[in-house]
């Protein structure tokens, strides 16, 4: 039976790009579609034409699964960032509350001292001072002194009042932030459950897809299809590139950081299968780890691509572009400007991969070049 096979390179798993919530019916529909395909494949494994047709349907289903994962992962990442901001805000409020409590105690002590001074000085009626025939200069000095004490007292009272009001505002804000924190934690738990469900569904699809690739010839064919898909995507990206004098391109004389930390699994130019060679590098890295733009630029492509999963391409100007594949989710959209070192995606397994990692390319005028010429550890 000459049923063609897939490659490990085209088995990239992944995660997220949609921003709208996924309905339970969507997941159920994809589960139902997979069962139908499994039943059809089991009955038609002897028919090459039908197997190829089913394989294409499975790849389409894999795309839906991985995009669903990407959506769930992106939402989880947004919630994670919101949790971090809320925690930071609460820490700032707690710090300010402690400062105000100390200030309040100081102001209360100052006011108490002023009241004690006024009490010890006694009451001085203006008419009594005149009857006692005190000199006008002495009376004027005493009046000025008492006016000073009174003004200081009033200022201290106002300051204490303001401190108490700010403390009350902070306490109200703390309650609101804690409520928001609890809501975010609940959302995070729900998103984690949704992500696990999507990953489970994706694994079932991937397992069935691998069964349709039972020969080295089929694997090579898939690699060639994937390479053609990538070329088409790059051509589209080149058409989207526009001359911008503010973008400086890339320079091999100024080394850049790799987009994520990890071990190089496959190097530039190494053989994938047959005559198909790697046009970029694959970095092994933990799932969910941040992927950063190697230089400033503009996003010109962000979508799922056969064999490479969730892919993002950045235009750096002067004909240079960088490509990031196998992402769990993409954090940027076409048209977005990015800064050097800014997070643009998360490491994943999309594209049918069984292990997490990043596929990374650098191209100049459409031609792939060794990323090591521009990036260093």
GROMACS .gro file of C-alpha atoms in nm:
model
  377
    1UNK     CA    1   0.000   0.000   0.000
    2UNK     CA    2   0.175   0.322  -0.117
    3UNK     CA    3   0.017   0.574   0.115
    4UNK     CA    4   0.229   0.884   0.148
    5UNK     CA    5   0.369   1.010   0.470
    6UNK     CA    6   0.427   1.332   0.662
    7UNK     CA    7   0.745   1.469   0.819
    8UNK     CA    8   0.828   1.562   1.168
    9UNK     CA    9   0.889   1.910   1.039
   10UNK     CA   10   0.528   1.933   0.929
   11UNK     CA   11   0.404   1.807   1.262
   12UNK     CA   12   0.415   2.134   1.453
   13UNK     CA   13   0.173   2.197   1.732
   14UNK     CA   14   0.046   2.530   1.820
   15UNK     CA   15  -0.160   2.771   1.970
   16UNK     CA   16  -0.358   3.092   1.911
   17UNK     CA   17  -0.460   3.391   1.704
   18UNK     CA   18  -0.832   3.432   1.738
   19UNK     CA   19  -0.950   3.689   1.990
   20UNK     CA   20  -1.318   3.595   2.013
   21UNK     CA   21  -1.442   3.340   2.268
   22UNK     CA   22  -1.480   2.986   2.137
   23UNK     CA   23  -1.823   2.831   2.164
   24UNK     CA   24  -1.857   2.479   2.299
   25UNK     CA   25  -2.043   2.391   1.980
   26UNK     CA   26  -1.730   2.472   1.775
   27UNK     CA   27  -1.527   2.216   1.965
   28UNK     CA   28  -1.802   1.956   1.947
   29UNK     CA   29  -1.834   2.010   1.572
   30UNK     CA   30  -1.462   1.950   1.522
   31UNK     CA   31  -1.479   1.638   1.738
   32UNK     CA   32  -1.766   1.514   1.527
   33UNK     CA   33  -1.576   1.592   1.204
   34UNK     CA   34  -1.276   1.395   1.330
   35UNK     CA   35  -1.487   1.090   1.411
   36UNK     CA   36  -1.636   1.095   1.063
   37UNK     CA   37  -1.290   1.120   0.906
   38UNK     CA   38  -1.156   0.839   1.124
   39UNK     CA   39  -1.441   0.616   1.015
   40UNK     CA   40  -1.386   0.702   0.649
   41UNK     CA   41  -1.010   0.647   0.668
   42UNK     CA   42  -1.049   0.305   0.830
   43UNK     CA   43  -1.270   0.199   0.540
   44UNK     CA   44  -1.055   0.348   0.264
   45UNK     CA   45  -0.692   0.291   0.363
   46UNK     CA   46  -0.639   0.080   0.052
   47UNK     CA   47  -0.736   0.364  -0.176
   48UNK     CA   48  -0.453   0.615  -0.226
   49UNK     CA   49  -0.674   0.881  -0.375
   50UNK     CA   50  -0.922   0.869  -0.090
   51UNK     CA   51  -0.643   0.862   0.170
   52UNK     CA   52  -0.490   1.176   0.022
   53UNK     CA   53  -0.829   1.342   0.027
   54UNK     CA   54  -0.881   1.249   0.391
   55UNK     CA   55  -0.531   1.370   0.475
   56UNK     CA   56  -0.614   1.712   0.334
   57UNK     CA   57  -0.931   1.720   0.541
   58UNK     CA   58  -0.730   1.629   0.852
   59UNK     CA   59  -0.481   1.906   0.780
   60UNK     CA   60  -0.771   2.148   0.751
   61UNK     CA   61  -0.906   2.019   1.082
   62UNK     CA   62  -0.559   2.051   1.238
   63UNK     CA   63  -0.554   2.415   1.127
   64UNK     CA   64  -0.886   2.475   1.305
   65UNK     CA   65  -0.761   2.298   1.618
   66UNK     CA   66  -0.436   2.494   1.630
   67UNK     CA   67  -0.611   2.825   1.567
   68UNK     CA   68  -0.849   2.741   1.852
   69UNK     CA   69  -0.549   2.670   2.075
   70UNK     CA   70  -0.394   2.999   1.965
   71UNK     CA   71  -0.709   3.187   2.062
   72UNK     CA   72  -0.725   3.024   2.405
   73UNK     CA   73  -0.353   3.080   2.466
   74UNK     CA   74  -0.370   3.445   2.364
   75UNK     CA   75  -0.657   3.505   2.605
   76UNK     CA   76  -0.467   3.322   2.879
   77UNK     CA   77  -0.162   3.539   2.813
   78UNK     CA   78  -0.372   3.857   2.829
   79UNK     CA   79  -0.522   3.742   3.159
   80UNK     CA   80  -0.174   3.664   3.292
   81UNK     CA   81  -0.059   4.016   3.205
   82UNK     CA   82  -0.370   4.165   3.365
   83UNK     CA   83  -0.307   3.964   3.682
   84UNK     CA   84   0.048   4.095   3.695
   85UNK     CA   85  -0.070   4.456   3.655
   86UNK     CA   86  -0.339   4.411   3.921
   87UNK     CA   87  -0.090   4.258   4.165
   88UNK     CA   88   0.145   4.550   4.102
   89UNK     CA   89  -0.135   4.801   4.157
   90UNK     CA   90  -0.234   4.635   4.484
   91UNK     CA   91   0.129   4.642   4.601
   92UNK     CA   92   0.146   5.014   4.522
   93UNK     CA   93  -0.180   5.077   4.711
   94UNK     CA   94  -0.057   4.881   5.014
   95UNK     CA   95   0.268   5.079   5.015
   96UNK     CA   96   0.082   5.412   4.994
   97UNK     CA   97  -0.156   5.303   5.269
   98UNK     CA   98   0.138   5.236   5.503
   99UNK     CA   99   0.286   5.576   5.420
  100UNK     CA  100  -0.045   5.749   5.491
  101UNK     CA  101  -0.094   5.560   5.818
  102UNK     CA  102   0.248   5.684   5.934
  103UNK     CA  103   0.169   6.038   5.814
  104UNK     CA  104  -0.167   6.028   5.991
  105UNK     CA  105  -0.001   5.936   6.322
  106UNK     CA  106   0.252   6.217   6.281
  107UNK     CA  107  -0.019   6.472   6.199
  108UNK     CA  108  -0.230   6.362   6.494
  109UNK     CA  109   0.069   6.400   6.726
  110UNK     CA  110   0.149   6.744   6.586
  111UNK     CA  111  -0.210   6.859   6.636
  112UNK     CA  112  -0.213   6.720   6.991
  113UNK     CA  113   0.106   6.915   7.072
  114UNK     CA  114  -0.045   7.234   6.931
  115UNK     CA  115  -0.358   7.193   7.141
  116UNK     CA  116  -0.149   7.127   7.450
  117UNK     CA  117   0.054   7.445   7.386
  118UNK     CA  118  -0.262   7.649   7.350
  119UNK     CA  119  -0.399   7.505   7.674
  120UNK     CA  120  -0.079   7.582   7.868
  121UNK     CA  121  -0.071   7.937   7.732
  122UNK     CA  122  -0.418   7.995   7.878
  123UNK     CA  123  -0.705   8.210   7.751
  124UNK     CA  124  -0.629   8.577   7.686
  125UNK     CA  125  -0.925   8.803   7.635
  126UNK     CA  126  -0.848   9.120   7.438
  127UNK     CA  127  -1.057   9.346   7.667
  128UNK     CA  128  -0.886   9.209   7.979
  129UNK     CA  129  -0.547   9.283   7.832
  130UNK     CA  130  -0.655   9.647   7.774
  131UNK     CA  131  -0.792   9.683   8.127
  132UNK     CA  132  -0.468   9.546   8.267
  133UNK     CA  133  -0.307   9.839   8.083
  134UNK     CA  134  -0.063   9.623   7.890
  135UNK     CA  135   0.132   9.811   7.627
  136UNK     CA  136  -0.013   9.807   7.274
  137UNK     CA  137   0.312   9.654   7.144
  138UNK     CA  138   0.285   9.361   7.389
  139UNK     CA  139  -0.080   9.310   7.300
  140UNK     CA  140   0.003   9.313   6.929
  141UNK     CA  141   0.280   9.055   6.976
  142UNK     CA  142   0.052   8.826   7.179
  143UNK     CA  143  -0.226   8.853   6.924
  144UNK     CA  144   0.014   8.774   6.641
  145UNK     CA  145   0.144   8.474   6.835
  146UNK     CA  146  -0.205   8.339   6.902
  147UNK     CA  147  -0.303   8.396   6.540
  148UNK     CA  148   0.004   8.197   6.433
  149UNK     CA  149  -0.090   7.912   6.665
  150UNK     CA  150  -0.447   7.916   6.539
  151UNK     CA  151  -0.338   7.913   6.172
  152UNK     CA  152  -0.096   7.626   6.239
  153UNK     CA  153  -0.373   7.435   6.413
  154UNK     CA  154  -0.613   7.485   6.124
  155UNK     CA  155  -0.345   7.380   5.871
  156UNK     CA  156  -0.274   7.063   6.069
  157UNK     CA  157  -0.646   6.983   6.087
  158UNK     CA  158  -0.683   7.027   5.709
  159UNK     CA  159  -0.377   6.812   5.639
  160UNK     CA  160  -0.509   6.538   5.866
  161UNK     CA  161  -0.849   6.559   5.698
  162UNK     CA  162  -0.688   6.520   5.352
  163UNK     CA  163  -0.484   6.222   5.472
  164UNK     CA  164  -0.793   6.049   5.611
  165UNK     CA  165  -0.983   6.113   5.285
  166UNK     CA  166  -0.697   5.967   5.076
  167UNK     CA  167  -0.682   5.664   5.305
  168UNK     CA  168  -1.053   5.606   5.254
  169UNK     CA  169  -1.011   5.636   4.875
  170UNK     CA  170  -0.725   5.386   4.881
  171UNK     CA  171  -0.929   5.139   5.084
  172UNK     CA  172  -1.212   5.162   4.829
  173UNK     CA  173  -0.963   5.114   4.543
  174UNK     CA  174  -0.809   4.814   4.720
  175UNK     CA  175  -1.151   4.647   4.744
  176UNK     CA  176  -1.210   4.711   4.371
  177UNK     CA  177  -0.867   4.575   4.275
  178UNK     CA  178  -0.913   4.262   4.487
  179UNK     CA  179  -1.252   4.201   4.326
  180UNK     CA  180  -1.089   4.236   3.984
  181UNK     CA  181  -0.810   4.000   4.091
  182UNK     CA  182  -1.058   3.732   4.196
  183UNK     CA  183  -1.241   3.770   3.864
  184UNK     CA  184  -0.915   3.734   3.669
  185UNK     CA  185  -0.817   3.423   3.864
  186UNK     CA  186  -1.155   3.265   3.781
  187UNK     CA  187  -1.110   3.357   3.413
  188UNK     CA  188  -0.763   3.208   3.416
  189UNK     CA  189  -0.895   2.878   3.549
  190UNK     CA  190  -1.166   2.866   3.281
  191UNK     CA  191  -0.915   2.953   3.006
  192UNK     CA  192  -0.678   2.682   3.124
  193UNK     CA  193  -0.960   2.428   3.102
  194UNK     CA  194  -1.051   2.547   2.752
  195UNK     CA  195  -0.686   2.530   2.644
  196UNK     CA  196  -0.652   2.172   2.772
  197UNK     CA  197  -0.965   2.067   2.581
  198UNK     CA  198  -0.837   2.221   2.258
  199UNK     CA  199  -0.494   2.061   2.302
  200UNK     CA  200  -0.655   1.722   2.360
  201UNK     CA  201  -0.865   1.758   2.044
  202UNK     CA  202  -0.560   1.868   1.846
  203UNK     CA  203  -0.363   1.563   1.959
  204UNK     CA  204  -0.639   1.330   1.838
  205UNK     CA  205  -0.640   1.500   1.499
  206UNK     CA  206  -0.261   1.485   1.479
  207UNK     CA  207  -0.251   1.115   1.567
  208UNK     CA  208  -0.501   1.036   1.293
  209UNK     CA  209  -0.307   1.253   1.048
  210UNK     CA  210   0.017   1.066   1.119
  211UNK     CA  211  -0.152   0.737   1.035
  212UNK     CA  212  -0.213   0.860   0.681
  213UNK     CA  213   0.160   0.926   0.633
  214UNK     CA  214   0.305   0.579   0.618
  215UNK     CA  215   0.585   0.618   0.365
  216UNK     CA  216   0.899   0.829   0.321
  217UNK     CA  217   0.763   0.938  -0.016
  218UNK     CA  218   0.453   1.084   0.145
  219UNK     CA  219   0.668   1.263   0.401
  220UNK     CA  220   0.887   1.416   0.132
  221UNK     CA  221   0.581   1.521  -0.065
  222UNK     CA  222   0.442   1.697   0.242
  223UNK     CA  223   0.773   1.878   0.296
  224UNK     CA  224   0.766   2.001  -0.062
  225UNK     CA  225   0.407   2.120  -0.020
  226UNK     CA  226   0.501   2.297   0.302
  227UNK     CA  227   0.802   2.460   0.138
  228UNK     CA  228   0.581   2.583  -0.146
  229UNK     CA  229   0.332   2.720   0.110
  230UNK     CA  230   0.610   2.904   0.288
  231UNK     CA  231   0.739   3.049  -0.040
  232UNK     CA  232   0.390   3.170  -0.124
  233UNK     CA  233   0.357   3.333   0.219
  234UNK     CA  234   0.698   3.500   0.179
  235UNK     CA  235   0.601   3.628  -0.165
  236UNK     CA  236   0.285   3.774  -0.013
  237UNK     CA  237   0.491   3.935   0.262
  238UNK     CA  238   0.733   4.086   0.009
  239UNK     CA  239   0.439   4.241  -0.175
  240UNK     CA  240   0.323   4.389   0.158
  241UNK     CA  241   0.665   4.542   0.228
  242UNK     CA  242   0.684   4.916   0.170
  243UNK     CA  243   0.987   5.139   0.163
  244UNK     CA  244   1.020   5.321   0.494
  245UNK     CA  245   1.333   5.531   0.556
  246UNK     CA  246   1.282   5.502   0.932
  247UNK     CA  247   1.342   5.125   0.923
  248UNK     CA  248   1.713   5.055   0.911
  249UNK     CA  249   1.714   4.690   0.805
  250UNK     CA  250   1.961   4.447   0.962
  251UNK     CA  251   2.339   4.471   0.983
  252UNK     CA  252   2.571   4.172   1.022
  253UNK     CA  253   2.825   4.400   1.193
  254UNK     CA  254   2.590   4.465   1.486
  255UNK     CA  255   2.492   4.136   1.645
  256UNK     CA  256   2.134   4.093   1.762
  257UNK     CA  257   1.986   3.863   2.023
  258UNK     CA  258   1.811   3.542   1.919
  259UNK     CA  259   1.432   3.577   1.940
  260UNK     CA  260   1.407   3.327   2.228
  261UNK     CA  261   1.637   3.128   2.455
  262UNK     CA  262   1.690   2.770   2.347
  263UNK     CA  263   1.914   2.508   2.192
  264UNK     CA  264   1.956   2.500   1.814
  265UNK     CA  265   1.793   2.175   1.703
  266UNK     CA  266   1.844   2.214   1.328
  267UNK     CA  267   2.082   2.460   1.168
  268UNK     CA  268   2.054   2.669   0.855
  269UNK     CA  269   2.117   2.463   0.540
  270UNK     CA  270   2.098   2.126   0.714
  271UNK     CA  271   1.901   1.849   0.541
  272UNK     CA  272   1.539   1.791   0.630
  273UNK     CA  273   1.460   1.507   0.390
  274UNK     CA  274   1.586   1.422   0.044
  275UNK     CA  275   1.695   1.741  -0.126
  276UNK     CA  276   1.484   1.960   0.103
  277UNK     CA  277   1.702   2.170   0.333
  278UNK     CA  278   1.629   2.401   0.623
  279UNK     CA  279   1.610   2.767   0.522
  280UNK     CA  280   1.613   2.875   0.882
  281UNK     CA  281   1.693   2.736   1.228
  282UNK     CA  282   1.479   2.548   1.477
  283UNK     CA  283   1.527   2.635   1.843
  284UNK     CA  284   1.409   2.396   2.115
  285UNK     CA  285   1.239   2.602   2.386
  286UNK     CA  286   0.969   2.561   2.655
  287UNK     CA  287   0.610   2.597   2.545
  288UNK     CA  288   0.470   2.940   2.627
  289UNK     CA  289   0.812   3.109   2.642
  290UNK     CA  290   0.817   3.459   2.493
  291UNK     CA  291   0.940   3.522   2.138
  292UNK     CA  292   1.085   3.869   2.080
  293UNK     CA  293   1.136   4.069   1.762
  294UNK     CA  294   1.508   4.074   1.678
  295UNK     CA  295   1.481   4.434   1.556
  296UNK     CA  296   1.227   4.711   1.512
  297UNK     CA  297   0.986   4.677   1.221
  298UNK     CA  298   0.631   4.624   1.104
  299UNK     CA  299   0.427   4.302   1.106
  300UNK     CA  300   0.337   4.209   0.747
  301UNK     CA  301   0.207   3.853   0.799
  302UNK     CA  302   0.040   3.679   1.093
  303UNK     CA  303  -0.156   3.361   1.026
  304UNK     CA  304  -0.154   2.981   1.025
  305UNK     CA  305   0.067   2.825   0.757
  306UNK     CA  306   0.072   2.461   0.656
  307UNK     CA  307   0.369   2.279   0.812
  308UNK     CA  308   0.476   2.584   1.012
  309UNK     CA  309   0.167   2.653   1.219
  310UNK     CA  310   0.119   3.002   1.358
  311UNK     CA  311   0.362   3.223   1.166
  312UNK     CA  312   0.452   3.590   1.204
  313UNK     CA  313   0.670   3.791   0.964
  314UNK     CA  314   0.828   4.128   1.045
  315UNK     CA  315   0.952   4.376   0.784
  316UNK     CA  316   1.270   4.549   0.906
  317UNK     CA  317   1.322   4.767   0.600
  318UNK     CA  318   1.579   4.766   0.319
  319UNK     CA  319   1.454   4.427   0.200
  320UNK     CA  320   1.509   4.247   0.531
  321UNK     CA  321   1.245   4.040   0.707
  322UNK     CA  322   1.238   3.791   0.994
  323UNK     CA  323   0.999   3.495   1.020
  324UNK     CA  324   0.881   3.318   1.336
  325UNK     CA  325   0.695   2.986   1.314
  326UNK     CA  326   0.549   2.700   1.523
  327UNK     CA  327   0.416   2.959   1.770
  328UNK     CA  328   0.159   2.871   2.031
  329UNK     CA  329  -0.004   3.208   1.973
  330UNK     CA  330   0.070   3.536   1.800
  331UNK     CA  331   0.058   3.855   2.006
  332UNK     CA  332   0.065   4.096   1.713
  333UNK     CA  333  -0.147   4.154   1.404
  334UNK     CA  334  -0.060   4.261   1.048
  335UNK     CA  335   0.012   4.633   1.039
  336UNK     CA  336   0.139   4.651   1.399
  337UNK     CA  337   0.471   4.822   1.461
  338UNK     CA  338   0.711   4.638   1.692
  339UNK     CA  339   1.020   4.746   1.881
  340UNK     CA  340   1.343   4.556   1.919
  341UNK     CA  341   1.302   4.298   2.196
  342UNK     CA  342   0.923   4.336   2.214
  343UNK     CA  343   0.722   4.017   2.269
  344UNK     CA  344   0.543   3.918   1.947
  345UNK     CA  345   0.449   3.552   2.005
  346UNK     CA  346   0.482   3.254   2.238
  347UNK     CA  347   0.675   2.932   2.173
  348UNK     CA  348   0.451   2.642   2.072
  349UNK     CA  349   0.412   2.322   1.868
  350UNK     CA  350   0.183   2.442   1.592
  351UNK     CA  351   0.208   2.307   1.240
  352UNK     CA  352   0.191   1.949   1.361
  353UNK     CA  353   0.505   1.950   1.575
  354UNK     CA  354   0.530   1.701   1.860
  355UNK     CA  355   0.789   1.903   2.056
  356UNK     CA  356   0.777   2.274   2.141
  357UNK     CA  357   1.017   2.508   1.966
  358UNK     CA  358   1.061   2.805   1.735
  359UNK     CA  359   1.128   2.800   1.362
  360UNK     CA  360   1.318   3.119   1.275
  361UNK     CA  361   1.425   3.264   0.942
  362UNK     CA  362   1.598   3.580   0.822
  363UNK     CA  363   1.548   3.681   0.459
  364UNK     CA  364   1.692   3.955   0.240
  365UNK     CA  365   1.501   4.044  -0.074
  366UNK     CA  366   1.317   3.712  -0.046
  367UNK     CA  367   1.627   3.495  -0.016
  368UNK     CA  368   1.689   3.302   0.306
  369UNK     CA  369   2.018   3.384   0.481
  370UNK     CA  370   2.184   3.223   0.784
  371UNK     CA  371   2.032   3.387   1.097
  372UNK     CA  372   2.366   3.331   1.276
  373UNK     CA  373   2.510   3.612   1.061
  374UNK     CA  374   2.287   3.855   1.251
  375UNK     CA  375   2.212   3.688   1.585
  376UNK     CA  376   2.443   3.583   1.865
  377UNK     CA  377   2.413   3.438   2.212
   0.00000   0.00000   0.00000
